[in-house]
CSV table of C-alpha atoms in Angstrom, one decimal:
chain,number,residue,atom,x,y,z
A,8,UNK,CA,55.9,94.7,88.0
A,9,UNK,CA,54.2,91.3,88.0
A,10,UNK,CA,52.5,89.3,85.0
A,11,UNK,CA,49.0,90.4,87.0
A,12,UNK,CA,49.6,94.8,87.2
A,13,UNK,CA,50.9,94.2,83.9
A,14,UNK,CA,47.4,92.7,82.5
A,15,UNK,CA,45.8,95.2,84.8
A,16,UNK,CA,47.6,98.6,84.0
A,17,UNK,CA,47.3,97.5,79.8
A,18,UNK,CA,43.8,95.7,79.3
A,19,UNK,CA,41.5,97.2,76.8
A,20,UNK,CA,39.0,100.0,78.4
A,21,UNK,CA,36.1,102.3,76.8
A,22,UNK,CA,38.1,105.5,76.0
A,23,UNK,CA,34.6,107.5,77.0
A,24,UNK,CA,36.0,108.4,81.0
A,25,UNK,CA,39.1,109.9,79.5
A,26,UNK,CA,37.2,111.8,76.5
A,27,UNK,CA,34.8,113.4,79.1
A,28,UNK,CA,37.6,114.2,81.5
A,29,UNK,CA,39.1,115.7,79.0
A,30,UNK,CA,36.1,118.0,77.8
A,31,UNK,CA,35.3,119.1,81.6
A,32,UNK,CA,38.6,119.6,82.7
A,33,UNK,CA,39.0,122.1,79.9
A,34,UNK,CA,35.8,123.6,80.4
A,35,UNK,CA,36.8,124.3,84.1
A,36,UNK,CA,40.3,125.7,83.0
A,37,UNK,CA,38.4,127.9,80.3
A,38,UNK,CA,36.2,129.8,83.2
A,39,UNK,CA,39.0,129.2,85.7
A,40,UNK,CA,41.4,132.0,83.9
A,41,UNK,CA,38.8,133.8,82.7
A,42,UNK,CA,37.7,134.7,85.8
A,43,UNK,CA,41.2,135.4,87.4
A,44,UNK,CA,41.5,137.8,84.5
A,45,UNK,CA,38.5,139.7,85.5
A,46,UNK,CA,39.4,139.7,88.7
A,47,UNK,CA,42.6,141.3,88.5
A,48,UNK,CA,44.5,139.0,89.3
A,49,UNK,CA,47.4,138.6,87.1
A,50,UNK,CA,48.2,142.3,87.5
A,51,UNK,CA,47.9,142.3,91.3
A,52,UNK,CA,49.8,138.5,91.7
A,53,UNK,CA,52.6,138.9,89.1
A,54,UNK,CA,52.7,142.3,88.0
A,55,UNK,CA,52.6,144.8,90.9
A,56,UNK,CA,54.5,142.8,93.4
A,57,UNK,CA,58.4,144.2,93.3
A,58,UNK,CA,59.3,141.0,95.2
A,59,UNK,CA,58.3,137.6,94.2
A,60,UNK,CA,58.3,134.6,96.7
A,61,UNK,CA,60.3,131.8,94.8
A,62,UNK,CA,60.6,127.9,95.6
A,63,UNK,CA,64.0,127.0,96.2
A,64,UNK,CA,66.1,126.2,93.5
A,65,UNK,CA,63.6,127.6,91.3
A,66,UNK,CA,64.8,131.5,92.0
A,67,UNK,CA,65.0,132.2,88.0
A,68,UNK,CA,61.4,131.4,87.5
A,69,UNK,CA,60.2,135.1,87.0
A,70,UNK,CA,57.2,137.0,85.9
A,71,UNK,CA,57.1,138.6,82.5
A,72,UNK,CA,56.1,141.8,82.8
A,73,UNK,CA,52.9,143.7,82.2
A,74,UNK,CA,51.8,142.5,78.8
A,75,UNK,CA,53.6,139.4,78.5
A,76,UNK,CA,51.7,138.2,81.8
A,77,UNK,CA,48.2,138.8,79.9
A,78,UNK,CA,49.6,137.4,76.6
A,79,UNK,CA,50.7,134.1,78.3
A,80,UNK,CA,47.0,133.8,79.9
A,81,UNK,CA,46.0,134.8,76.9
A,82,UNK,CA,47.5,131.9,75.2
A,83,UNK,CA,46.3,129.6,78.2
A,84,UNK,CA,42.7,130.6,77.8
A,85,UNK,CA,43.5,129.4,73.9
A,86,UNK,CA,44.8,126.2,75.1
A,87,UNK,CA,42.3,124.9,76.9
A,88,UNK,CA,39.6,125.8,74.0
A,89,UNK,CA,41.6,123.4,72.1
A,90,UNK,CA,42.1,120.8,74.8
A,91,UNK,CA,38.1,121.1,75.0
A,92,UNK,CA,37.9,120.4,70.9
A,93,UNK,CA,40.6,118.2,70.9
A,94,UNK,CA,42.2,120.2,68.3
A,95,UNK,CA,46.2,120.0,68.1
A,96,UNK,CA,45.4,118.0,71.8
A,97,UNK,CA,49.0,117.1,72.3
A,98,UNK,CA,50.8,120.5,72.0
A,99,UNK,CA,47.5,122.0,73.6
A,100,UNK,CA,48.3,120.3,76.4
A,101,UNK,CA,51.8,120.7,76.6
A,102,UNK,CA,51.7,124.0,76.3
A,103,UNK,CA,49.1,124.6,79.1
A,104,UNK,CA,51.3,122.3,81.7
A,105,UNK,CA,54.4,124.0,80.6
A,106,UNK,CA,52.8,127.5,81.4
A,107,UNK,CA,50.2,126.7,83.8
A,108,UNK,CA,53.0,125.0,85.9
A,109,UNK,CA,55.2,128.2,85.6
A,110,UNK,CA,52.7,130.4,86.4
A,111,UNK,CA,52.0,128.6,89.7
A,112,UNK,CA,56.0,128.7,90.4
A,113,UNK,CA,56.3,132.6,90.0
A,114,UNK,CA,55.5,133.5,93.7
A,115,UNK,CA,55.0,131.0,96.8
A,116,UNK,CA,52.7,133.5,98.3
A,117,UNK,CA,50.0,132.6,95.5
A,118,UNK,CA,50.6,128.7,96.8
A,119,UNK,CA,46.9,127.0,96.8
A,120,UNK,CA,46.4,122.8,96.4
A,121,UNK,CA,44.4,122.6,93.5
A,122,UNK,CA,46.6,124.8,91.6
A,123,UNK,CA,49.5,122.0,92.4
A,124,UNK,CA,46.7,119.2,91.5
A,125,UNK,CA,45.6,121.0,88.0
A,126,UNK,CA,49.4,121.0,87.4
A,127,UNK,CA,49.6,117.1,88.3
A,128,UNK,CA,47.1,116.2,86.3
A,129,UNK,CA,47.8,118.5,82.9
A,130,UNK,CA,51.0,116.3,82.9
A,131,UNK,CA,49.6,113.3,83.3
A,132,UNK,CA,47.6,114.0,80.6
A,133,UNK,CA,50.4,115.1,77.9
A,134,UNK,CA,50.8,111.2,77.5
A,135,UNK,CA,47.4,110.0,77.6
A,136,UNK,CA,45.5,109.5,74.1
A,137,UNK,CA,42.3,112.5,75.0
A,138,UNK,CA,42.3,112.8,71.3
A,139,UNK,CA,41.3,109.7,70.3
A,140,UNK,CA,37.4,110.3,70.4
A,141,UNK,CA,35.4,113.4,69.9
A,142,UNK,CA,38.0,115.4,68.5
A,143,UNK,CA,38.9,117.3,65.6
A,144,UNK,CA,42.6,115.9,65.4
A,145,UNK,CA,40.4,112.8,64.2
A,146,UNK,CA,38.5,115.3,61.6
A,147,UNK,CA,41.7,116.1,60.5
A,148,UNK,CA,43.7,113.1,60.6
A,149,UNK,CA,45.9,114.1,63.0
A,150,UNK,CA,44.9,111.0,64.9
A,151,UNK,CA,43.0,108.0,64.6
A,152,UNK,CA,40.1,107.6,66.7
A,153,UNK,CA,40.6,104.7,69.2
A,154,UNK,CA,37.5,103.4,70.9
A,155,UNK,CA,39.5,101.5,73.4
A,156,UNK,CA,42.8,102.6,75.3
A,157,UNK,CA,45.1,101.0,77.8
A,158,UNK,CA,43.1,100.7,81.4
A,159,UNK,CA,46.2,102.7,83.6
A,160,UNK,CA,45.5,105.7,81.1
A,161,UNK,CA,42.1,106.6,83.3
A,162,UNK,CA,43.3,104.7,86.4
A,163,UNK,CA,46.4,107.2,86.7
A,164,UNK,CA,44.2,109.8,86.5
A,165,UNK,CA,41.9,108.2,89.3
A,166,UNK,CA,45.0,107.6,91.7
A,167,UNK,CA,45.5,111.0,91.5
A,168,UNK,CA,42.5,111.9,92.4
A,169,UNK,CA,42.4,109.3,95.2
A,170,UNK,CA,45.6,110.8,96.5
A,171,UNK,CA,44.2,113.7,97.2
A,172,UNK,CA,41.3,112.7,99.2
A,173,UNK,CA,43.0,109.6,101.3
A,174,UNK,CA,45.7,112.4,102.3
A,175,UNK,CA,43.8,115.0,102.7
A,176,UNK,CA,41.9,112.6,105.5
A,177,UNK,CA,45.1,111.7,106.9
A,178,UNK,CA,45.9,115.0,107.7
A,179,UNK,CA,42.5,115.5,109.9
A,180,UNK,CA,43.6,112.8,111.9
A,181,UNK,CA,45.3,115.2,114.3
A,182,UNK,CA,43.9,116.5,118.2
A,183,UNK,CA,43.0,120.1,117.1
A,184,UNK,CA,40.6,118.9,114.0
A,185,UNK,CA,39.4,116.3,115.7
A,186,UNK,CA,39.4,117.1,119.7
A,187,UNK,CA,39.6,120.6,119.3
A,188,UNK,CA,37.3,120.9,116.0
A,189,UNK,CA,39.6,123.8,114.8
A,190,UNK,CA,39.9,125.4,113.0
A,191,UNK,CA,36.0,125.1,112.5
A,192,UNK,CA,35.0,126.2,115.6
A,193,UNK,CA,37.0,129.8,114.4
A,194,UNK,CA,36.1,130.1,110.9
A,195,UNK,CA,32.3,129.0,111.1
A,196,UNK,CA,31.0,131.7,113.2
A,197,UNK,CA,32.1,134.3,110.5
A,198,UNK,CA,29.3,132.6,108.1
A,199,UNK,CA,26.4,133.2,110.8
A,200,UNK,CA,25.0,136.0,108.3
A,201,UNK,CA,24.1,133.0,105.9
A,202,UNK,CA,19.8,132.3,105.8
A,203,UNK,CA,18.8,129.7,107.6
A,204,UNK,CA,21.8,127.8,109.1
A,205,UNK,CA,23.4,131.1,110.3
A,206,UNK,CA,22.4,130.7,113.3
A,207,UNK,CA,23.5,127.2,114.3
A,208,UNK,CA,27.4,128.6,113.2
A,209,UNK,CA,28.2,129.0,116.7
A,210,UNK,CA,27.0,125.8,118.0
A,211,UNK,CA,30.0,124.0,118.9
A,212,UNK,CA,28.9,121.0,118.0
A,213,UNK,CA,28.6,122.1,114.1
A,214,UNK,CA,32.1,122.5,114.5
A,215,UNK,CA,32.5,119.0,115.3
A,216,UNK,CA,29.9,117.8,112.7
A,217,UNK,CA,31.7,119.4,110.1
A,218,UNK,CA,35.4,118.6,111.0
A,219,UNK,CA,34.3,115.0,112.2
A,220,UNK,CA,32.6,114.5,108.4
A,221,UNK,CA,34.9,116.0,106.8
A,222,UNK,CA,37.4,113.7,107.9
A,223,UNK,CA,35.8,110.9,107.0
A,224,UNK,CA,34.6,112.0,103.8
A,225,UNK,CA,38.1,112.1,103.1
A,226,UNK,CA,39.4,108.9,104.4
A,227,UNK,CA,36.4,107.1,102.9
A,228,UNK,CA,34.3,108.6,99.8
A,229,UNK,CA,37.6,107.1,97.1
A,230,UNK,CA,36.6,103.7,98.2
A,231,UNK,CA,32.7,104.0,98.3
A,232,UNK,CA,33.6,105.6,94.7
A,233,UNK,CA,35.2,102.1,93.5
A,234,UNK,CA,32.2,100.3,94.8
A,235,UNK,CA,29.4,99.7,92.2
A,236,UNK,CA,26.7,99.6,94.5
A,237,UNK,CA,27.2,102.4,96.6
A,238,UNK,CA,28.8,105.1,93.1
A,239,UNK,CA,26.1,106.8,92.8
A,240,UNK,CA,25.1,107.7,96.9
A,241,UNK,CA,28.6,108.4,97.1
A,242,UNK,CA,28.8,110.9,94.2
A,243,UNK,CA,25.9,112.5,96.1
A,244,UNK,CA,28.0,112.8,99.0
A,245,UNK,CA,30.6,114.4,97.0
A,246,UNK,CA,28.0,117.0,95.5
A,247,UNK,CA,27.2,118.2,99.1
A,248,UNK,CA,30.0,117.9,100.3
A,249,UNK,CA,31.9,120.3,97.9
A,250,UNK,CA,29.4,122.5,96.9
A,251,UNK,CA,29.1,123.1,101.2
A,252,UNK,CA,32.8,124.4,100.6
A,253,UNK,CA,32.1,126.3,97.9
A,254,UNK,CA,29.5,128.1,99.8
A,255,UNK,CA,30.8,128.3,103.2
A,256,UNK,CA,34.3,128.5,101.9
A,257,UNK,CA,34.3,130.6,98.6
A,258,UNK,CA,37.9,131.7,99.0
A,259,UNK,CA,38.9,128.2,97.9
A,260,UNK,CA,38.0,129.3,94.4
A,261,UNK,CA,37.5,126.9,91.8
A,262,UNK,CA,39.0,123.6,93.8
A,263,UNK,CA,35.3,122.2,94.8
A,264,UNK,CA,34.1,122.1,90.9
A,265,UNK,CA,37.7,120.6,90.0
A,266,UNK,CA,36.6,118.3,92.5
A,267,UNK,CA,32.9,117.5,91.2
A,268,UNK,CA,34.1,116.9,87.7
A,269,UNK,CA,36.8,114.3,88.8
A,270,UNK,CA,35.0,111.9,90.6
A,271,UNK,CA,33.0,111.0,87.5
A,272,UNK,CA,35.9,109.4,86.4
A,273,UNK,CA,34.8,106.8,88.9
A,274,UNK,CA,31.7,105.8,87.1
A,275,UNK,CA,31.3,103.0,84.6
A,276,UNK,CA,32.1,103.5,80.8
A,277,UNK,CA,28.7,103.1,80.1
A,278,UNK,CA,27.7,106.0,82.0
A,279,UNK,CA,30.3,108.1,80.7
A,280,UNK,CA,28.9,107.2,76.9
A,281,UNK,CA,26.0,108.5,77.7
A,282,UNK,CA,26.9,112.0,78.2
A,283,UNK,CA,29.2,112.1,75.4
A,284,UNK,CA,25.8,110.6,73.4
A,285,UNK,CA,24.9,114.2,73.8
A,286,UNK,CA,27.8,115.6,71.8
A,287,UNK,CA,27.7,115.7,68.2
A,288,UNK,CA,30.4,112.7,66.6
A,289,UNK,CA,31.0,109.1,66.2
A,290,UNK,CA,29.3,106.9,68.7
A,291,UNK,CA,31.4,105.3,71.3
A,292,UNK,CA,30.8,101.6,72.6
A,293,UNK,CA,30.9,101.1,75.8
A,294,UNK,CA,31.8,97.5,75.8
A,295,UNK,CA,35.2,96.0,74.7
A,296,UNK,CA,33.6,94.0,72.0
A,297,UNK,CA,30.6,92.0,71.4
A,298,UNK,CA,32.1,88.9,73.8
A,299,UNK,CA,33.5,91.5,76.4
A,300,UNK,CA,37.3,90.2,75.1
A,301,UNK,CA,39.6,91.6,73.4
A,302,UNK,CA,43.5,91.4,73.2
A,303,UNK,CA,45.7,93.0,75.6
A,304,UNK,CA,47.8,96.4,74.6
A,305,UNK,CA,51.2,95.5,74.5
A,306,UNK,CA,52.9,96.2,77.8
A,307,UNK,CA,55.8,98.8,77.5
A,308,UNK,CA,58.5,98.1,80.1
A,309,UNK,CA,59.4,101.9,80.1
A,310,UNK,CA,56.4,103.1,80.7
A,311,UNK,CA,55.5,100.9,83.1
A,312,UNK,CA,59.0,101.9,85.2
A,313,UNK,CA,57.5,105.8,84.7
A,314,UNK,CA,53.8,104.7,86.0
A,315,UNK,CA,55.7,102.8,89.5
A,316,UNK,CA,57.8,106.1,89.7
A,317,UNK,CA,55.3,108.8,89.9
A,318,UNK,CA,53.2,106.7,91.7
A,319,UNK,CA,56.1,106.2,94.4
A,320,UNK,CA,56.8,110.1,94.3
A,321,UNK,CA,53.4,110.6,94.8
A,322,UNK,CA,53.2,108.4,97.7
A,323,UNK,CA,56.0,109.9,98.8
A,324,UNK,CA,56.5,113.6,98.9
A,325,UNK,CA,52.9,114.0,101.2
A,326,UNK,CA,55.0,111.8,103.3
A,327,UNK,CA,58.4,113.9,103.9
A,328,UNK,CA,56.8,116.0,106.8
A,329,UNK,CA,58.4,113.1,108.9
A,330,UNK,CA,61.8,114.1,108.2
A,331,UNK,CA,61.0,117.3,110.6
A,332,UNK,CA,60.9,117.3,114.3
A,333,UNK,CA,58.7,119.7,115.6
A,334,UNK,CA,54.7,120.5,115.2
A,335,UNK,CA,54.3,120.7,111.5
A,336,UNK,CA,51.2,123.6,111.5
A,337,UNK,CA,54.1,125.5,113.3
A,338,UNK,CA,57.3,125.0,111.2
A,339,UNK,CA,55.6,123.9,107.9
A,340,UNK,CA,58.8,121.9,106.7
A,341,UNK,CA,56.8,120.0,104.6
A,342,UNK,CA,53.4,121.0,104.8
A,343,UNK,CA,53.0,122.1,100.8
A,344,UNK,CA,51.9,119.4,97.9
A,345,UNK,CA,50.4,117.3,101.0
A,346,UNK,CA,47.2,117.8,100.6
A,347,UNK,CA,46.7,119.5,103.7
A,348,UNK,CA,43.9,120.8,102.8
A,349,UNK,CA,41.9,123.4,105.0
A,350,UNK,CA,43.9,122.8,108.2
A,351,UNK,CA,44.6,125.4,109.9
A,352,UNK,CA,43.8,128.9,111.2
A,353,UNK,CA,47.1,130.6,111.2
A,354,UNK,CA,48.0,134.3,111.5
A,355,UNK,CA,51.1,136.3,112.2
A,356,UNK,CA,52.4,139.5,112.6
A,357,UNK,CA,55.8,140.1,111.6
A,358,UNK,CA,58.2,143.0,112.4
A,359,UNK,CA,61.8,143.8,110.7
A,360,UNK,CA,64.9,145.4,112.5
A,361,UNK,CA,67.6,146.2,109.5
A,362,UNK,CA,71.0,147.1,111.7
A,363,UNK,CA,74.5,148.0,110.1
A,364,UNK,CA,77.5,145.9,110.5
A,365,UNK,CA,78.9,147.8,113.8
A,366,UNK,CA,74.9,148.1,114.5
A,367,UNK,CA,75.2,151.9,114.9
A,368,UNK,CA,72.7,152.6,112.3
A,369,UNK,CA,69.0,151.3,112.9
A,370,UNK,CA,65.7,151.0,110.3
A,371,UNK,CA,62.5,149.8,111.8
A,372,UNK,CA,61.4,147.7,108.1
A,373,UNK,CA,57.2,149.0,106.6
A,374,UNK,CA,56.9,145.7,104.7
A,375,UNK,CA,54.2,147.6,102.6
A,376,UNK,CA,57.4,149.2,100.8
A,377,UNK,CA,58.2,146.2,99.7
A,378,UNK,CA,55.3,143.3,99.9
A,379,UNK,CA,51.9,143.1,98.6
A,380,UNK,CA,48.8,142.7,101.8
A,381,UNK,CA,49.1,139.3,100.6
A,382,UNK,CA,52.5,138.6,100.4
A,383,UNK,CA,53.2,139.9,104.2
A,384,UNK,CA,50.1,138.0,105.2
A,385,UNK,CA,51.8,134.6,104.2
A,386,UNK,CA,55.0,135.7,104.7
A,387,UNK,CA,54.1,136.4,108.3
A,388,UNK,CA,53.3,132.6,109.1
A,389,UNK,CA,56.1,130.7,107.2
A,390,UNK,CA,59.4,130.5,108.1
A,391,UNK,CA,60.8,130.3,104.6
A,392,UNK,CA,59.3,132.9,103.2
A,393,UNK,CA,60.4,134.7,106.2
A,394,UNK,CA,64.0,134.0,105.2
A,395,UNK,CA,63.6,135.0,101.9
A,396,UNK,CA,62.1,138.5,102.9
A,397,UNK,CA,65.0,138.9,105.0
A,398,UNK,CA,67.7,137.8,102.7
A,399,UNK,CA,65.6,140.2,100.3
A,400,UNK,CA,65.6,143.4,102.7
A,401,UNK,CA,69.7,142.9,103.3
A,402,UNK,CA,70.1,142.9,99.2
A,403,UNK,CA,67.7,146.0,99.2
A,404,UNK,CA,69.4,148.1,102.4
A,405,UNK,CA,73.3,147.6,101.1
A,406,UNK,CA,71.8,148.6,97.3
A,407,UNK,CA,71.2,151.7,100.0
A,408,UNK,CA,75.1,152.2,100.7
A,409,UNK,CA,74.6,150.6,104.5
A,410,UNK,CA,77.5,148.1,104.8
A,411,UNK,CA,76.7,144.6,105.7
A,412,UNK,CA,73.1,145.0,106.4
A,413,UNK,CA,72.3,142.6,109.6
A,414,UNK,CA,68.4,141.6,109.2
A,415,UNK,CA,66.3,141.1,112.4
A,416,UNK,CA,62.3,139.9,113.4
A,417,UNK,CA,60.4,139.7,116.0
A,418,UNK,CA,57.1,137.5,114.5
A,419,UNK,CA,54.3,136.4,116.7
A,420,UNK,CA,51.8,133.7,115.5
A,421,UNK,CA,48.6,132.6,116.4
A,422,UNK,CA,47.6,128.9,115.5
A,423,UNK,CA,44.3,127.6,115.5
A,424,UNK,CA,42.6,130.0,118.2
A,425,UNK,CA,45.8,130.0,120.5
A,426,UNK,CA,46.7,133.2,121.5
A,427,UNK,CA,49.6,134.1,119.5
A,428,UNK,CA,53.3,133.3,120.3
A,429,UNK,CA,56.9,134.6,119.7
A,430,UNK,CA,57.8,132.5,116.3
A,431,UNK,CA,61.1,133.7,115.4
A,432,UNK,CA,64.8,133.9,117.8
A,433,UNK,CA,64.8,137.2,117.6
A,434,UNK,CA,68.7,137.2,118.2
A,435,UNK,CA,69.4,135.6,115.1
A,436,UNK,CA,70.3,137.8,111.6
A,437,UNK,CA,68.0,136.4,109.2
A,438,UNK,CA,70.6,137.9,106.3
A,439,UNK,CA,73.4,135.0,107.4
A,440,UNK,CA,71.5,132.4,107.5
A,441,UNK,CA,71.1,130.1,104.7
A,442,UNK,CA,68.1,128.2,103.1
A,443,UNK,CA,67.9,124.6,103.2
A,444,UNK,CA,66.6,121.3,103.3
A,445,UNK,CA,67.6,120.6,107.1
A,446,UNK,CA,65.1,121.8,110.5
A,447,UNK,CA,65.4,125.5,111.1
A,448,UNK,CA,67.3,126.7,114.1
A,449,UNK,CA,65.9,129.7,114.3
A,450,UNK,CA,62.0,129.1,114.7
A,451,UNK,CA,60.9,128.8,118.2
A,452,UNK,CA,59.2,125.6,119.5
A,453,UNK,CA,55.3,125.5,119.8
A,454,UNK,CA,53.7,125.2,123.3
A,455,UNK,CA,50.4,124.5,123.9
């Protein structure tokens, strides 16, 4: 890194951004799992499903059963009250990334962006100092406060953040979000019983008002964010922009408010010391010092080399799509942690032949038997899951006594209002092929 990113990534910053990311992000976690516990959801995600969807590589990552499940959100829901009170921060927060993170990897099925952001960002945050203002590790002197901390301590946290806009633009850049305003012009229509602008949902040009917008919101609202001058329209802009998600889109869950919350980090320290002003505790000063100097943290060439790594990864994984030929909507090699964020309308139905080895005995597969509505419903669309059911159903047949179980499926898919297509080489056995890294041979092409 250069003497200047060196002076940039450690001068002397107002630790107030970082104290009240700290308190709303565990705020939002708190509700977050409370309300996918009352919900149901950790019984009918990791506890009913016989099968689980795992990433590759990851197969041993398993649920715990019945009451460990609720015991480990139970724990979680505990960790983020301390995260909030800054109490025993640095195992707090550990703890949560370790579990949170293992939670998400349990099943593919349950895949959604912001869980892989939350993740992202509860590791970033096991090295940052959040518990050096505003905390009760200071009551108890398990820390010192610190007024200021090193500047790349909130800016990692706002390159994150900016990552997942700028890409998440990037990926409306494409002719059926922006030519074809799908899928908008399918899902928008379904919100027509909403007062007042339920009727305009089948206008087609709402469609394109909201798909055109949305793209530039994207592309744009991180750098209007950075400006001083325009901050506070901006944060406007993000206020109607996500709460519009949230209520035309509730199945997104909690991802708009994760969404609110973050962009503060954009605003000055000043502003940020006024809402912690609010909170009971020691005062914070918003400037460096009374001449606006002070001297710089000492740069640490390790964690410097860590900073330039995940920021490269970062960069890079959205990025690996490229390796693929093919339309990615279609094959998804490489569509998750891209931020691909709302892009498609894609469903599929999915139908399993399970032959023995001379083919005399045939089973026509009920994926109820063996996958949850939601399971089969993602299972039906992506290509490796569709593997993985297969290689699943082989395992389950010859458990059976039926000798080298052959694995068949005719899938049909329908992508952003297309009528829906043959998906899978229905020749192929699924059970002998193997998962990996490379294009799949056995997924049809798209056509228009």
């Amino acid at each position: 890194m250069t003497v200047i990113d060196q002076r940039r990534l450690y001068r002397p910053v107002s630790i107030a951004p970082l104290i009240t990311f700290r308190i709303t992000f565990g705020v939002l976690m708190l509700f977050s799992l409370l309300r996918f516990w009352w919900r149901g959801w950790i019984t009918s995600l990791y506890v009913e499903p016989p099968f689980h969807f795992t990433y590759p590589g990851l197969e041993w990552v398993q649920p715990l059963g019945n009451v460990g499940m609720h015991l480990l959100f139970a724990l979680l829901i505990t960790s983020t009250v301390l995260i909030i009170l800054g109490c025993f921060y640095r195992m707090a927060i550990l703890f949560f990334f370790l579990a949170f993170t293992y939670v998400e990897l349990i099943d593919a099925s349950a895949y959604l962006n912001h869980y892989y952001f939350i993740s992202l960002v509860a590791f970033i945050m096991v090295f940052l100092p959040a518990n050096g203002a505003y905390a009760l590790d200071i009551y108890w002197r398990i820390t010192k406060q610190k007024p200021l901390v090193p500047a790349w301590t909130i800016d990692i946290l706002r390159f994150q953040l900016a990552i997942v806009y700028v890409f998440a633009g990037l990926a409306k850049l494409n002719p059926d979000w922006l030519i074809h305003a799908e899928p908008m012009k399918t899902w928008l229509p379904a919100k027509s019983h909403l007062p007042i602008v339920g009727p305009w949902m089948y206008e087609t040009w709402v469609a394109y008002l909201f798909s055109w917008f949305g793209a530039v919101y994207d592309l744009f609202i991180v750098f209007f964010l950075l400006n001083k001058k325009t901050r506070p329209i901006a944060y406007g802009f993000v206020l109607i922009f996500h709460l519009a998600t949230a209520l035309f889109f509730p199945g997104i869950g909690m991802f708009p408010y994760v969404m609110i919350t973050s962009s503060l980090l954009f605003f000055s320290a000043v502003f940020h010391a006024k809402l912690l002003s609010f909170l009971p505790g020691v005062k914070l000063q918003a400037r460096v010092s009374q001449d606006g100097t002070a001297p710089i943290f000492a740069p640490k060439k390790i964690l410097s080399l860590g900073i330039a790594l995940y920021v490269t990864l970062q960069l890079l994984i959205p990025m690996r799509f490229l390796l693929y030929p093919g339309h990615l909507f279609w094959t998804e090699q490489g569509y998750r942690f891209s931020w691909r964020v709302m892009l498609m309308e894609k469903s599929g139905a999915a139908y399993f032949t399970v032959k023995d080895k001379s083919g005399s005995q045939v089973y026509e597969v009920d994926n109820k038997k063996f996958l949850t509505p939601l399971q089969e419903k993602m299972m039906s669309t992506q290509p490796d899951m569709i593997l993985q059911y297969a290689h699943h159903l082989a395992k389950s047949y010859q458990q059976t006594g039926l000798e080298a179980p052959q694995v068949y499926a005719e899938v049909y898919v329908s992508l952003n209002g297309d009528r829906s297509k043959p998906f899978v080489d229905s020749s192929v056995n699924l059970a002998a092929q193997k998962s990996s890294w490379k294009p799949i041979p056995w997924i049809l092409p798209y056509k228009k």
